[in-house]
Amino acid sequence: MIVNRGLYLRRQFSNRVFLMLSVLAAIFGLVWLALILYSLITNGVSNLSPKLFIEMTPPPGTEGGLSNAIFGSVAMSLIAVAVGTPVGLLAGTYLAEYGRHGWLASIVRFVNDILLSAPSIVIGLFVYEIFVVNTPGTQAVCRAIFGAWCPMGHFSGIAGSLALAVIVVPVVVRTTENMLLLVPNGLREAAAALGAPRSRVIRTVTWRAARAGILTGVLLAIARISGETAPLLFTSLGNQFKSYDLTQPIASLPVVIFQFAMSADEGWHKLAWAGALLITATVLTLSVIARILEKRS
Amino acid sequence: MADAALTENLVATRADTVRRFGRRDAGFRGLTGFAALLVVAAFAGVIASLVIGAWPSINAFGFSFLTSDAWNPVEERYGALASIYGTIVTSLLAMAIAVPVGIGIAIFLTEICPRPLRRPIGIAIELLAGIPSIIYGIWGLFTFAPAFQQTLEPWLIDVFGHIPGLDSFFSGPPYGIGIFSASLILSIMILPFISAVTRDVFETVPPMLKEAAYGLGCTTWEVMWRVVLPFARAGVVGGAMLALGRALGETMAVTFVIGNAHHVPHSVFAPGTTISATIANEFSEATTAMYQSAVIELGLILFFITFVVLASAQIMLRTLERRAGG
């Protein structure tokens, strides 16, 4: 038997080299994760203190906390989820239960997946254009309804929430549709055989069966928006004064981190690191909970 | 007699109930359809508002907006070339790093990694996608850029700066921040997207195909390169395009480390700018109507570019799904 020893060795060798390279690729990814988490923890933990949650953002050169920014972030995220979840849930239900393969469902699915990955800064510009810009017609209507509380025509926490809601919707639509499609048709048919109308079947059977999955989607959406900075830059803007009024410009954690990190003030840098650690801890905790829920469903 | 009345009554109630069910059904269906239309309306609204906002600038500069690298708020002359160039170069460089590494990670996770470690390592890589971009930004600015400036960057300039043909791309002083730093951070951010999609499509490859190749005496690498990758090609390309879409629109991480310089840099180590970084840095400073309109036109261009990339990614992944389903 003739064995081409050279060829054999060469193949063995390239096999080893490429498999080694793929091990290195995995190490490459893990090392960056470790480096980022390490510098976040070393820089962030030393600046963590109860003051962060009590005192407000300080002027340069003085000490303070992040309380107003934390409030702004939490409030805007809650409103965004409260607005975005019902819309996303209903639209996802349409795709999975009614539209399925129809032309409208195909368009919605296509558009939704584009919005899911669209640059968030463009979403910010969109809300700026429709909400923040002082358009005479809409402004007059808004003033007539809300008076001095009109949130349109200037930067406001409401505008920020709206921008975040536009980011929440596609996430919830995608997970809702996926989760509803996993519900076995036998369940729907059993409910229908008992005489339940379609809308009743969806609300009391399919939604309930997919509950954990849908909740996962909502958690992922919260995780996604709690770090979003770009869409808030031209909507909620930021506010260096103590303000809890959502119809006015309001501070938020990501935007404060951006401003403080870009400044030259040492104390502001420290607060930025502490804020960065807070955001990362929140986001990673939410993703872990979402993952556990997903596994259980 | 009483029986007949009761039956009649029952029939009437029954008809009533059925009608009520029908109305509620139609109402609920209409509600879900309305929510679905809202999604389309948001998309249409994004395009319409950007076009309207950009109109003064489109009118004033026309096509020269795309070919000029002027950015002069004082003289009211604006061009997008430097931003477009930065966006495309940083994204392509990031892809050049992230695609091979992402595929390598997928190979590692499906073939090499010991089974008990697969899940934890897979999750750890996916955590990279969960970290918000502002965190990459602050880390890039305070930790990565200074370290890069003192270690890797001078070495890269030393090695590649003297090779004819490459020297112009790799020359110049090490700034720490610049096009290359932004690309490297972008590549870390999009890595999990590529490796996750690639791993998923690798797992759809029928084991029979792999076993047949092993049976012929192929090495693991040969099986991956000649059997698994060609089979999974459409999925891998689709996943990569999705990641490219993310990289093109990424804002905060890039804004921190790109240097925000409005010119077309010749070296990859020089500071530059991207469309998203320009918008983030300048929109709130845009005091005149034309300045603001020019920045919004940048947003329109960015949306157009990412739309084309994301739409082709979707079409690719959809065809793949249909093939796998049918």
Coordinates of C-alpha atoms in Angstrom, one line a residue:
Chain A
M1 CA 0.0 0.0 0.0
I2 CA 1.4 3.3 -1.0
V3 CA 0.9 6.0 1.6
N4 CA 1.6 9.6 0.7
R5 CA 3.2 10.5 4.0
G6 CA 3.8 14.1 3.1
L7 CA 0.2 14.8 2.1
Y8 CA -1.0 13.1 5.3
L9 CA 1.3 15.2 7.5
R10 CA 0.3 18.3 5.7
R11 CA -3.4 17.7 6.2
Q12 CA -2.8 16.8 9.8
F13 CA -0.8 20.0 10.3
S14 CA -3.3 22.3 8.7
N15 CA -6.1 20.6 10.7
R16 CA -4.2 21.4 13.9
V17 CA -3.4 25.0 12.9
F18 CA -7.0 25.9 12.0
L19 CA -8.5 24.2 15.1
M20 CA -6.0 26.0 17.2
L21 CA -7.0 29.3 15.5
S22 CA -10.7 28.7 16.3
V23 CA -9.7 28.1 20.0
L24 CA -7.9 31.4 19.8
A25 CA -11.0 33.0 18.4
A26 CA -13.0 31.9 21.4
I27 CA -10.3 33.1 23.7
F28 CA -10.2 36.4 21.8
G29 CA -13.9 36.9 22.5
L30 CA -13.7 35.9 26.2
V31 CA -10.7 38.0 26.9
W32 CA -12.5 41.2 25.7
L33 CA -15.4 40.4 27.9
A34 CA -13.1 39.8 30.9
L35 CA -11.2 43.1 30.2
I36 CA -14.4 45.1 29.9
L37 CA -16.0 43.7 33.0
Y38 CA -12.7 44.0 34.9
S39 CA -12.2 47.7 34.2
L40 CA -15.9 48.3 34.8
I41 CA -15.7 46.7 38.2
T42 CA -12.4 48.2 39.3
N43 CA -13.4 51.7 38.2
G44 CA -17.0 51.4 39.2
V45 CA -17.0 49.7 42.6
S46 CA -14.7 52.2 44.2
N47 CA -17.1 55.0 43.2
L48 CA -20.3 53.3 44.3
S49 CA -21.9 54.8 47.4
P50 CA -25.4 55.4 48.7
K51 CA -24.8 59.1 47.7
L52 CA -25.3 58.0 44.1
F53 CA -29.0 57.4 44.8
I54 CA -29.6 60.3 47.1
E55 CA -27.7 63.3 45.7
M56 CA -28.2 64.8 42.3
T57 CA -25.6 65.4 39.5
P58 CA -23.1 68.0 40.7
P59 CA -21.6 71.0 38.9
P60 CA -17.9 70.3 37.8
G61 CA -15.4 70.2 40.7
T62 CA -17.9 69.2 43.4
E63 CA -19.2 66.0 44.7
G64 CA -22.6 64.5 44.1
G65 CA -24.7 61.6 42.9
L66 CA -26.8 60.5 40.1
S67 CA -30.3 60.5 41.7
N68 CA -32.0 62.7 39.1
A69 CA -30.5 60.8 36.2
I70 CA -31.5 57.4 37.7
F71 CA -35.1 58.8 38.2
G72 CA -35.2 60.0 34.6
S73 CA -34.0 56.7 33.2
V74 CA -36.4 54.6 35.3
A75 CA -39.4 56.8 34.6
M76 CA -38.8 57.0 30.8
S77 CA -38.1 53.2 30.6
L78 CA -41.3 52.5 32.4
I79 CA -43.4 54.7 30.2
A80 CA -41.7 53.3 27.1
V81 CA -42.5 49.7 28.2
A82 CA -46.1 50.7 29.2
V83 CA -46.6 52.2 25.7
G84 CA -44.6 49.8 23.6
T85 CA -45.6 46.4 25.1
P86 CA -49.4 46.5 24.3
V87 CA -48.7 47.7 20.7
G88 CA -46.0 45.0 20.3
L89 CA -48.1 42.3 21.8
L90 CA -51.1 43.0 19.6
A91 CA -49.0 43.4 16.5
G92 CA -47.2 40.1 17.2
T93 CA -50.6 38.5 17.8
Y94 CA -51.8 39.7 14.5
L95 CA -48.7 38.2 12.7
A96 CA -49.0 34.8 14.5
E97 CA -52.8 34.4 14.7
Y98 CA -54.5 36.4 11.9
G99 CA -52.1 37.6 9.3
R100 CA -49.8 34.5 9.1
H101 CA -48.9 34.4 5.4
G102 CA -51.0 37.3 4.1
W103 CA -49.4 40.2 2.3
L104 CA -50.0 42.6 5.1
A105 CA -48.3 40.3 7.6
S106 CA -45.3 39.9 5.2
I107 CA -44.9 43.6 5.0
V108 CA -45.2 44.1 8.8
R109 CA -42.7 41.3 9.4
F110 CA -40.2 42.8 7.0
V111 CA -40.6 46.3 8.3
N112 CA -40.4 45.1 11.9
D113 CA -37.2 43.3 11.4
I114 CA -35.7 46.4 9.8
L115 CA -36.8 48.5 12.7
L116 CA -35.3 45.9 15.1
S117 CA -31.8 46.6 13.8
A118 CA -32.2 50.2 12.6
P119 CA -29.8 52.7 14.0
S120 CA -31.3 54.0 17.2
I121 CA -29.9 57.5 16.5
V122 CA -32.2 57.7 13.5
I123 CA -35.2 56.8 15.8
G124 CA -34.1 59.8 17.9
L125 CA -34.1 62.1 14.9
F126 CA -37.6 60.8 13.9
V127 CA -39.1 61.6 17.3
Y128 CA -37.3 64.9 17.3
E129 CA -38.9 65.8 13.9
I130 CA -42.5 64.8 14.9
F131 CA -42.5 65.8 18.6
V132 CA -39.7 68.2 19.6
V133 CA -39.7 70.5 16.5
N134 CA -42.0 73.4 16.9
T135 CA -44.5 72.7 14.2
P136 CA -47.2 75.4 14.4
G137 CA -50.3 73.2 13.7
T138 CA -49.6 70.4 16.1
Q139 CA -48.3 72.8 18.7
A140 CA -51.6 74.7 18.7
V141 CA -53.7 71.5 19.1
C142 CA -51.4 70.2 21.9
R143 CA -51.6 73.6 23.7
A144 CA -55.4 73.6 23.5
I145 CA -55.5 70.1 25.1
F146 CA -52.7 70.2 27.7
G147 CA -52.2 73.9 28.2
A148 CA -48.9 74.6 30.0
W149 CA -48.4 70.8 30.3
C150 CA -48.0 70.4 26.6
P151 CA -45.0 68.2 26.0
M152 CA -44.6 69.0 22.4
G153 CA -42.5 71.7 20.7
H154 CA -39.6 71.3 23.0
F155 CA -37.3 68.7 24.5
S156 CA -39.1 66.6 27.1
G157 CA -39.1 63.3 29.1
I158 CA -42.2 62.3 27.2
A159 CA -40.4 62.6 23.9
G160 CA -37.6 60.5 25.2
S161 CA -40.0 57.8 26.4
L162 CA -41.7 57.8 23.0
A163 CA -38.3 57.3 21.3
L164 CA -37.6 54.4 23.6
A165 CA -41.1 53.0 22.9
V166 CA -40.3 52.9 19.2
I167 CA -37.3 50.7 20.1
V168 CA -39.4 48.4 22.5
V169 CA -42.1 47.6 19.9
P170 CA -40.1 45.6 17.4
V171 CA -38.4 43.6 20.1
V172 CA -41.8 42.6 21.6
V173 CA -43.4 41.9 18.2
R174 CA -40.6 39.5 17.2
T175 CA -40.6 37.5 20.5
T176 CA -44.4 37.5 20.7
E177 CA -44.8 36.1 17.2
N178 CA -42.1 33.5 17.8
M179 CA -43.6 32.4 21.1
L180 CA -47.2 32.2 19.8
L181 CA -46.1 30.1 16.8
L182 CA -44.6 27.6 19.4
V183 CA -48.0 27.1 21.0
P184 CA -49.4 23.8 19.7
N185 CA -52.4 24.1 17.4
G186 CA -54.2 21.4 19.4
L187 CA -54.7 23.8 22.2
R188 CA -56.4 26.3 19.9
E189 CA -58.5 23.6 18.3
A190 CA -59.6 22.3 21.7
A191 CA -60.7 25.7 22.9
A192 CA -62.5 26.4 19.6
A193 CA -64.3 23.0 19.9
L194 CA -65.6 24.1 23.2
G195 CA -67.3 27.0 21.4
A196 CA -64.9 29.8 22.4
P197 CA -64.7 32.6 19.8
R198 CA -61.3 33.2 18.2
S199 CA -60.5 36.3 20.3
R200 CA -61.3 34.5 23.5
V201 CA -59.1 31.5 22.4
I202 CA -56.2 33.9 21.8
R203 CA -56.6 35.8 25.1
T204 CA -57.2 33.0 27.5
V205 CA -55.4 30.1 25.8
T206 CA -52.6 31.0 23.5
W207 CA -51.4 34.1 25.4
R208 CA -51.4 32.2 28.6
A209 CA -49.5 29.3 27.1
A210 CA -46.9 31.7 25.7
R211 CA -46.8 33.9 28.8
A212 CA -43.3 33.1 29.9
G213 CA -41.9 33.6 26.4
I214 CA -43.7 37.0 26.0
L215 CA -42.4 38.1 29.3
T216 CA -38.9 37.2 28.2
G217 CA -39.3 39.5 25.2
V218 CA -40.4 42.4 27.5
L219 CA -37.4 41.9 29.8
L220 CA -35.1 41.8 26.7
A221 CA -36.7 45.0 25.5
I222 CA -36.1 46.7 28.9
A223 CA -32.5 45.5 28.9
R224 CA -32.1 47.0 25.4
I225 CA -33.5 50.4 26.2
S226 CA -31.9 50.9 29.6
G227 CA -28.5 51.4 27.9
E228 CA -29.8 53.4 24.9
T229 CA -28.2 56.8 24.7
A230 CA -28.4 58.0 21.1
P231 CA -32.2 58.3 20.8
L232 CA -32.3 60.3 24.1
L233 CA -29.8 62.9 22.9
F234 CA -32.3 65.0 21.0
T235 CA -35.5 64.0 22.7
S236 CA -35.1 64.1 26.5
L237 CA -31.9 66.1 26.1
G238 CA -30.8 66.2 29.8
N239 CA -31.2 68.6 32.7
Q240 CA -28.5 69.7 35.1
F241 CA -31.1 70.9 37.6
K242 CA -33.3 68.9 39.9
S243 CA -36.4 68.1 37.8
Y244 CA -38.9 65.3 38.0
D245 CA -41.2 66.9 35.4
L246 CA -41.5 64.6 32.4
T247 CA -43.0 67.3 30.2
Q248 CA -39.7 69.2 30.5
P249 CA -36.1 68.1 29.5
I250 CA -34.9 65.5 32.0
A251 CA -31.6 63.9 32.9
S252 CA -31.0 60.2 32.1
L253 CA -28.2 57.8 33.1
P254 CA -26.8 57.1 29.7
V255 CA -26.8 60.7 28.5
V256 CA -25.2 61.8 31.8
I257 CA -22.5 59.2 31.4
F258 CA -21.9 60.5 27.9
Q259 CA -21.6 64.1 29.0
F260 CA -19.5 63.4 32.1
A261 CA -17.1 61.0 30.3
M262 CA -16.5 63.5 27.5
S263 CA -15.7 66.3 30.0
A264 CA -12.3 66.9 31.5
D265 CA -13.5 66.9 35.1
E266 CA -12.0 64.1 37.3
G267 CA -15.1 63.9 39.6
W268 CA -17.4 63.6 36.7
H269 CA -15.3 60.7 35.3
K270 CA -15.8 58.8 38.5
L271 CA -19.5 59.3 38.5
A272 CA -19.6 58.2 34.8
W273 CA -17.9 54.9 35.8
A274 CA -20.2 54.4 38.7
G275 CA -23.2 55.0 36.3
A276 CA -21.7 52.6 33.7
L277 CA -21.5 49.9 36.4
L278 CA -25.1 50.5 37.4
I279 CA -26.3 50.2 33.8
T280 CA -24.3 47.1 33.0
A281 CA -25.4 45.4 36.2
T282 CA -29.0 46.2 35.4
V283 CA -28.8 45.0 31.8
L284 CA -26.9 41.8 32.6
T285 CA -29.3 40.9 35.5
L286 CA -32.3 41.4 33.2
S287 CA -30.7 39.3 30.5
V288 CA -29.9 36.5 33.0
I289 CA -33.5 36.5 34.3
A290 CA -34.8 36.5 30.7
R291 CA -32.6 33.5 29.9
I292 CA -33.8 31.6 32.9
L293 CA -37.5 32.3 32.0
E294 CA -36.8 31.3 28.4
K295 CA -35.3 28.0 29.6
R296 CA -38.3 27.3 31.8
S297 CA -40.9 28.0 29.1
Chain B
M1 CA -96.6 25.3 24.4
A2 CA -94.2 26.3 27.1
D3 CA -91.6 24.1 25.5
A4 CA -91.9 25.8 22.2
A5 CA -91.5 29.3 23.8
L6 CA -88.5 28.1 25.6
T7 CA -86.9 26.8 22.5
E8 CA -87.7 29.9 20.6
N9 CA -86.2 31.9 23.4
L10 CA -83.0 29.8 23.5
V11 CA -82.6 30.1 19.7
A12 CA -82.9 33.9 20.1
T13 CA -80.3 34.0 22.9
R14 CA -78.1 31.8 21.0
A15 CA -78.3 33.9 17.9
D16 CA -77.6 36.9 20.1
T17 CA -74.6 35.3 21.7
V18 CA -73.1 34.3 18.3
R19 CA -73.6 37.8 17.0
R20 CA -71.9 39.2 20.1
F21 CA -69.0 36.8 19.7
G22 CA -68.7 37.8 16.1
R23 CA -68.6 41.5 16.9
R24 CA -66.0 41.0 19.6
D25 CA -64.0 38.8 17.3
A26 CA -64.0 41.5 14.6
G27 CA -63.2 44.1 17.2
F28 CA -60.2 42.2 18.6
R29 CA -59.0 41.4 15.1
G30 CA -59.2 45.0 14.1
L31 CA -57.3 46.0 17.2
T32 CA -54.4 43.6 16.4
G33 CA -54.4 44.7 12.8
F34 CA -54.3 48.4 13.9
A35 CA -51.2 47.6 16.1
A36 CA -49.6 45.9 13.1
L37 CA -50.3 48.9 11.0
L38 CA -48.7 51.2 13.6
V39 CA -45.4 49.3 13.1
V40 CA -45.6 50.1 9.4
A41 CA -46.6 53.7 10.2
A42 CA -43.6 54.1 12.4
F43 CA -41.4 52.9 9.6
A44 CA -43.0 55.2 7.1
G45 CA -42.9 58.0 9.6
V46 CA -39.1 57.6 10.0
I47 CA -38.6 57.9 6.3
A48 CA -41.0 60.8 5.8
S49 CA -39.7 62.8 8.8
L50 CA -36.1 62.4 7.7
V51 CA -36.9 63.4 4.1
I52 CA -38.9 66.4 5.2
G53 CA -36.2 67.5 7.7
A54 CA -33.4 67.0 5.1
W55 CA -35.3 68.8 2.3
P56 CA -33.6 72.2 2.7
S57 CA -30.2 70.6 2.6
I58 CA -31.1 68.3 -0.3
N59 CA -32.3 71.3 -2.2
A60 CA -29.3 73.5 -1.5
F61 CA -26.5 70.9 -2.0
G62 CA -28.0 68.3 -4.3
F63 CA -25.6 65.5 -5.2
S64 CA -22.6 67.5 -4.2
F65 CA -23.5 66.7 -0.6
L66 CA -22.4 63.1 -1.2
T67 CA -19.1 64.0 -2.8
S68 CA -17.9 66.9 -0.8
D69 CA -16.0 66.5 2.5
A70 CA -16.5 70.2 3.5
W71 CA -18.1 70.6 6.9
N72 CA -18.1 74.3 7.6
P73 CA -20.9 75.6 9.7
V74 CA -19.6 79.2 9.5
E75 CA -19.8 79.3 5.7
E76 CA -22.8 77.0 5.6
R77 CA -21.1 74.5 3.4
Y78 CA -21.7 70.8 4.2
G79 CA -20.7 67.5 2.6
A80 CA -21.1 64.0 3.8
L81 CA -18.1 62.4 2.3
A82 CA -15.9 62.2 5.4
S83 CA -18.8 60.8 7.5
I84 CA -19.8 58.2 4.8
Y85 CA -16.2 57.2 4.3
G86 CA -15.7 56.7 8.1
T87 CA -18.9 54.7 8.5
I88 CA -18.0 52.4 5.6
V89 CA -14.4 52.0 6.5
T90 CA -14.9 51.3 10.2
S91 CA -17.7 48.8 9.4
L92 CA -15.8 47.0 6.8
L93 CA -12.6 46.8 9.0
A94 CA -14.8 45.5 11.9
M95 CA -16.3 42.9 9.6
A96 CA -12.8 41.9 8.4
I97 CA -12.0 41.1 12.1
A98 CA -15.3 39.8 13.3
V99 CA -16.3 37.5 10.5
P100 CA -13.3 35.1 10.7
V101 CA -13.2 35.3 14.5
G102 CA -17.0 34.7 14.7
I103 CA -16.8 31.7 12.4
G104 CA -13.9 30.4 14.5
I105 CA -15.9 30.7 17.7
A106 CA -18.8 28.9 16.0
I107 CA -16.4 26.1 15.0
F108 CA -15.0 26.0 18.5
L109 CA -18.5 25.8 20.1
T110 CA -19.8 23.1 17.8
E111 CA -16.8 20.9 17.3
I112 CA -14.0 21.4 19.8
C113 CA -15.4 22.7 23.1
P114 CA -16.1 20.0 25.7
R115 CA -19.8 19.5 26.1
P116 CA -20.3 20.8 29.6
L117 CA -18.5 24.1 28.7
R118 CA -20.5 24.8 25.5
R119 CA -23.4 26.5 27.2
P120 CA -21.4 28.7 29.6
I121 CA -18.9 29.8 26.9
G122 CA -21.8 30.4 24.4
I123 CA -23.6 32.6 27.0
A124 CA -20.4 34.5 27.8
I125 CA -19.9 35.4 24.2
E126 CA -23.5 36.4 23.9
L127 CA -23.1 38.7 26.9
L128 CA -20.8 40.8 24.7
A129 CA -24.0 41.6 22.7
G130 CA -25.9 42.5 25.9
I131 CA -23.4 45.2 27.1
P132 CA -24.8 48.6 26.1
S133 CA -22.8 50.5 23.5
I134 CA -22.2 53.5 25.9
I135 CA -20.3 51.0 28.1
Y136 CA -18.1 50.1 25.1
G137 CA -17.7 53.8 24.6
I138 CA -16.5 54.8 28.1
W139 CA -14.3 51.7 28.3
G140 CA -12.8 52.4 24.9
L141 CA -12.1 56.0 25.8
F142 CA -10.6 55.6 29.3
T143 CA -9.1 52.0 29.2
F144 CA -8.7 50.8 25.7
A145 CA -7.4 53.8 23.8
P146 CA -4.6 54.7 26.2
A147 CA -3.4 51.1 26.4
F148 CA -3.7 50.7 22.6
Q149 CA -1.7 53.9 22.0
Q150 CA 1.2 52.6 24.1
T151 CA 1.4 49.0 23.1
L152 CA -0.3 47.5 20.0
E153 CA -0.5 50.7 17.9
P154 CA 3.2 51.6 17.7
W155 CA 3.9 47.9 17.0
L156 CA 1.4 47.8 14.1
I157 CA 2.8 51.0 12.7
D158 CA 6.3 49.6 13.0
V159 CA 5.4 46.3 11.2
F160 CA 3.0 47.5 8.5
G161 CA 4.2 51.1 8.1
H162 CA 7.2 50.0 6.1
I163 CA 5.6 47.6 3.7
P164 CA 5.2 49.3 0.3
G165 CA 1.5 49.6 -0.6
L166 CA 0.4 49.3 2.9
D167 CA 2.6 52.0 4.4
S168 CA 0.1 54.8 3.6
F169 CA -2.7 53.1 5.4
F170 CA -0.6 52.3 8.5
S171 CA 1.5 55.4 8.9
G172 CA 1.3 58.4 11.2
P173 CA 1.5 58.9 14.9
P174 CA -0.3 56.7 17.3
Y175 CA -3.2 58.7 18.7
G176 CA -5.0 55.9 20.5
I177 CA -8.3 57.1 19.3
G178 CA -9.1 56.9 15.6
I179 CA -10.6 54.8 12.8
F180 CA -8.8 51.6 13.8
S181 CA -9.8 51.8 17.5
A182 CA -13.4 52.3 16.5
S183 CA -13.3 49.4 14.1
L184 CA -11.8 47.1 16.7
I185 CA -14.4 48.0 19.3
L186 CA -17.1 47.6 16.7
S187 CA -15.8 44.2 15.8
I188 CA -16.1 43.1 19.5
M189 CA -19.6 44.4 19.6
I190 CA -20.8 42.5 16.5
L191 CA -18.9 39.3 17.2
P192 CA -21.7 37.6 19.1
F193 CA -24.2 38.3 16.3
I194 CA -22.0 36.5 13.8
S195 CA -21.0 33.6 16.1
A196 CA -24.6 33.0 17.3
V197 CA -26.1 32.9 13.8
T198 CA -23.2 30.8 12.4
R199 CA -23.5 28.3 15.3
D200 CA -27.2 28.0 14.7
V201 CA -26.9 27.3 11.0
F202 CA -24.0 24.9 11.7
E203 CA -26.3 22.9 13.8
T204 CA -28.8 22.6 10.9
V205 CA -26.2 20.7 8.8
P206 CA -27.4 17.1 8.6
P207 CA -25.0 14.9 10.7
M208 CA -25.1 12.4 7.8
L209 CA -23.2 14.8 5.6
K210 CA -20.5 15.3 8.2
E211 CA -20.3 11.6 8.9
A212 CA -19.9 10.8 5.2
A213 CA -17.0 13.2 5.0
Y214 CA -15.4 11.8 8.1
G215 CA -15.9 8.3 6.6
L216 CA -13.9 9.3 3.6
G217 CA -11.0 10.2 5.9
C218 CA -11.4 14.0 6.1
T219 CA -9.9 15.8 9.1
T220 CA -12.2 18.0 11.3
W221 CA -11.0 21.1 9.5
E222 CA -11.7 19.6 6.1
V223 CA -15.2 18.7 7.2
M224 CA -15.8 22.2 8.4
W225 CA -14.3 24.0 5.4
R226 CA -15.5 21.7 2.6
V227 CA -18.8 20.4 3.9
V228 CA -20.3 22.4 6.8
L229 CA -19.3 25.9 5.6
P230 CA -20.5 25.5 2.0
F231 CA -23.8 24.0 3.3
A232 CA -24.3 26.8 5.8
R233 CA -23.0 29.6 3.5
A234 CA -26.3 31.5 2.9
G235 CA -27.0 31.6 6.7
V236 CA -23.5 32.8 7.5
V237 CA -23.7 35.5 4.9
G238 CA -27.1 36.5 6.2
G239 CA -25.9 36.7 9.8
A240 CA -22.8 38.7 8.7
M241 CA -25.0 41.2 6.9
L242 CA -27.2 41.6 10.0
A243 CA -24.0 42.3 12.0
L244 CA -22.9 44.8 9.3
G245 CA -26.2 46.6 9.6
R246 CA -25.6 46.9 13.4
A247 CA -22.0 48.1 12.8
L248 CA -23.1 50.8 10.3
G249 CA -25.6 52.4 12.7
E250 CA -23.6 52.0 15.9
T251 CA -23.4 55.4 17.6
M252 CA -22.1 55.8 21.1
A253 CA -19.2 53.3 21.1
V254 CA -17.8 54.9 18.0
T255 CA -18.5 58.5 19.0
F256 CA -16.2 58.1 22.0
V257 CA -13.2 56.8 20.2
I258 CA -13.3 58.0 16.6
G259 CA -11.8 61.4 17.3
N260 CA -14.5 63.4 15.4
A261 CA -12.4 64.9 12.7
H262 CA -14.2 66.0 9.5
H263 CA -11.8 64.9 6.8
V264 CA -11.1 61.8 4.9
P265 CA -8.1 60.3 6.8
H266 CA -5.5 58.5 4.8
S267 CA -4.2 56.4 7.7
V268 CA -6.4 53.9 9.6
F269 CA -4.8 55.2 12.8
A270 CA -5.9 58.8 12.2
P271 CA -9.0 60.3 13.8
G272 CA -12.1 60.5 11.5
T273 CA -15.8 60.6 11.9
T274 CA -18.8 58.5 11.0
I275 CA -22.3 59.5 10.1
S276 CA -23.7 58.5 13.5
A277 CA -20.9 60.1 15.4
T278 CA -21.4 63.4 13.5
I279 CA -25.1 63.3 14.3
A280 CA -24.5 62.6 18.0
N281 CA -21.8 65.3 18.3
E282 CA -23.3 68.1 16.3
F283 CA -27.0 67.9 16.3
S284 CA -27.5 69.8 19.6
E285 CA -25.0 72.4 18.4
A286 CA -26.7 72.8 15.1
T287 CA -28.1 76.3 15.6
T288 CA -29.0 77.3 12.0
A289 CA -31.7 75.7 10.0
M290 CA -29.3 74.6 7.3
Y291 CA -26.9 73.1 9.7
Q292 CA -29.6 71.1 11.3
S293 CA -31.0 70.0 7.9
A294 CA -27.6 68.8 6.8
V295 CA -27.3 66.7 9.9
I296 CA -30.7 65.2 9.3
E297 CA -29.7 64.5 5.7
L298 CA -26.8 62.5 7.2
G299 CA -29.4 60.5 9.2
L300 CA -31.4 59.9 6.0
I301 CA -28.2 58.6 4.2
L302 CA -27.5 56.3 7.2
F303 CA -31.0 55.0 7.3
F304 CA -30.8 54.3 3.5
I305 CA -27.5 52.4 3.8
T306 CA -28.6 50.3 6.7
F307 CA -32.0 49.6 5.1
V308 CA -30.3 48.2 2.0
V309 CA -27.9 46.0 4.1
L310 CA -30.6 44.8 6.5
A311 CA -33.2 44.1 3.7
S312 CA -30.7 42.0 1.8
A313 CA -29.8 40.1 5.0
Q314 CA -33.5 39.4 5.6
I315 CA -34.1 38.2 2.1
M316 CA -31.2 35.9 2.4
L317 CA -32.2 34.4 5.8
R318 CA -35.9 34.1 4.6
T319 CA -34.9 32.1 1.5
L320 CA -32.8 29.9 3.8
E321 CA -35.7 29.4 6.2
R322 CA -38.0 28.5 3.3
R323 CA -35.5 26.0 2.0
A324 CA -35.1 24.4 5.4
G325 CA -38.9 24.4 5.9
G326 CA -39.7 22.9 2.5

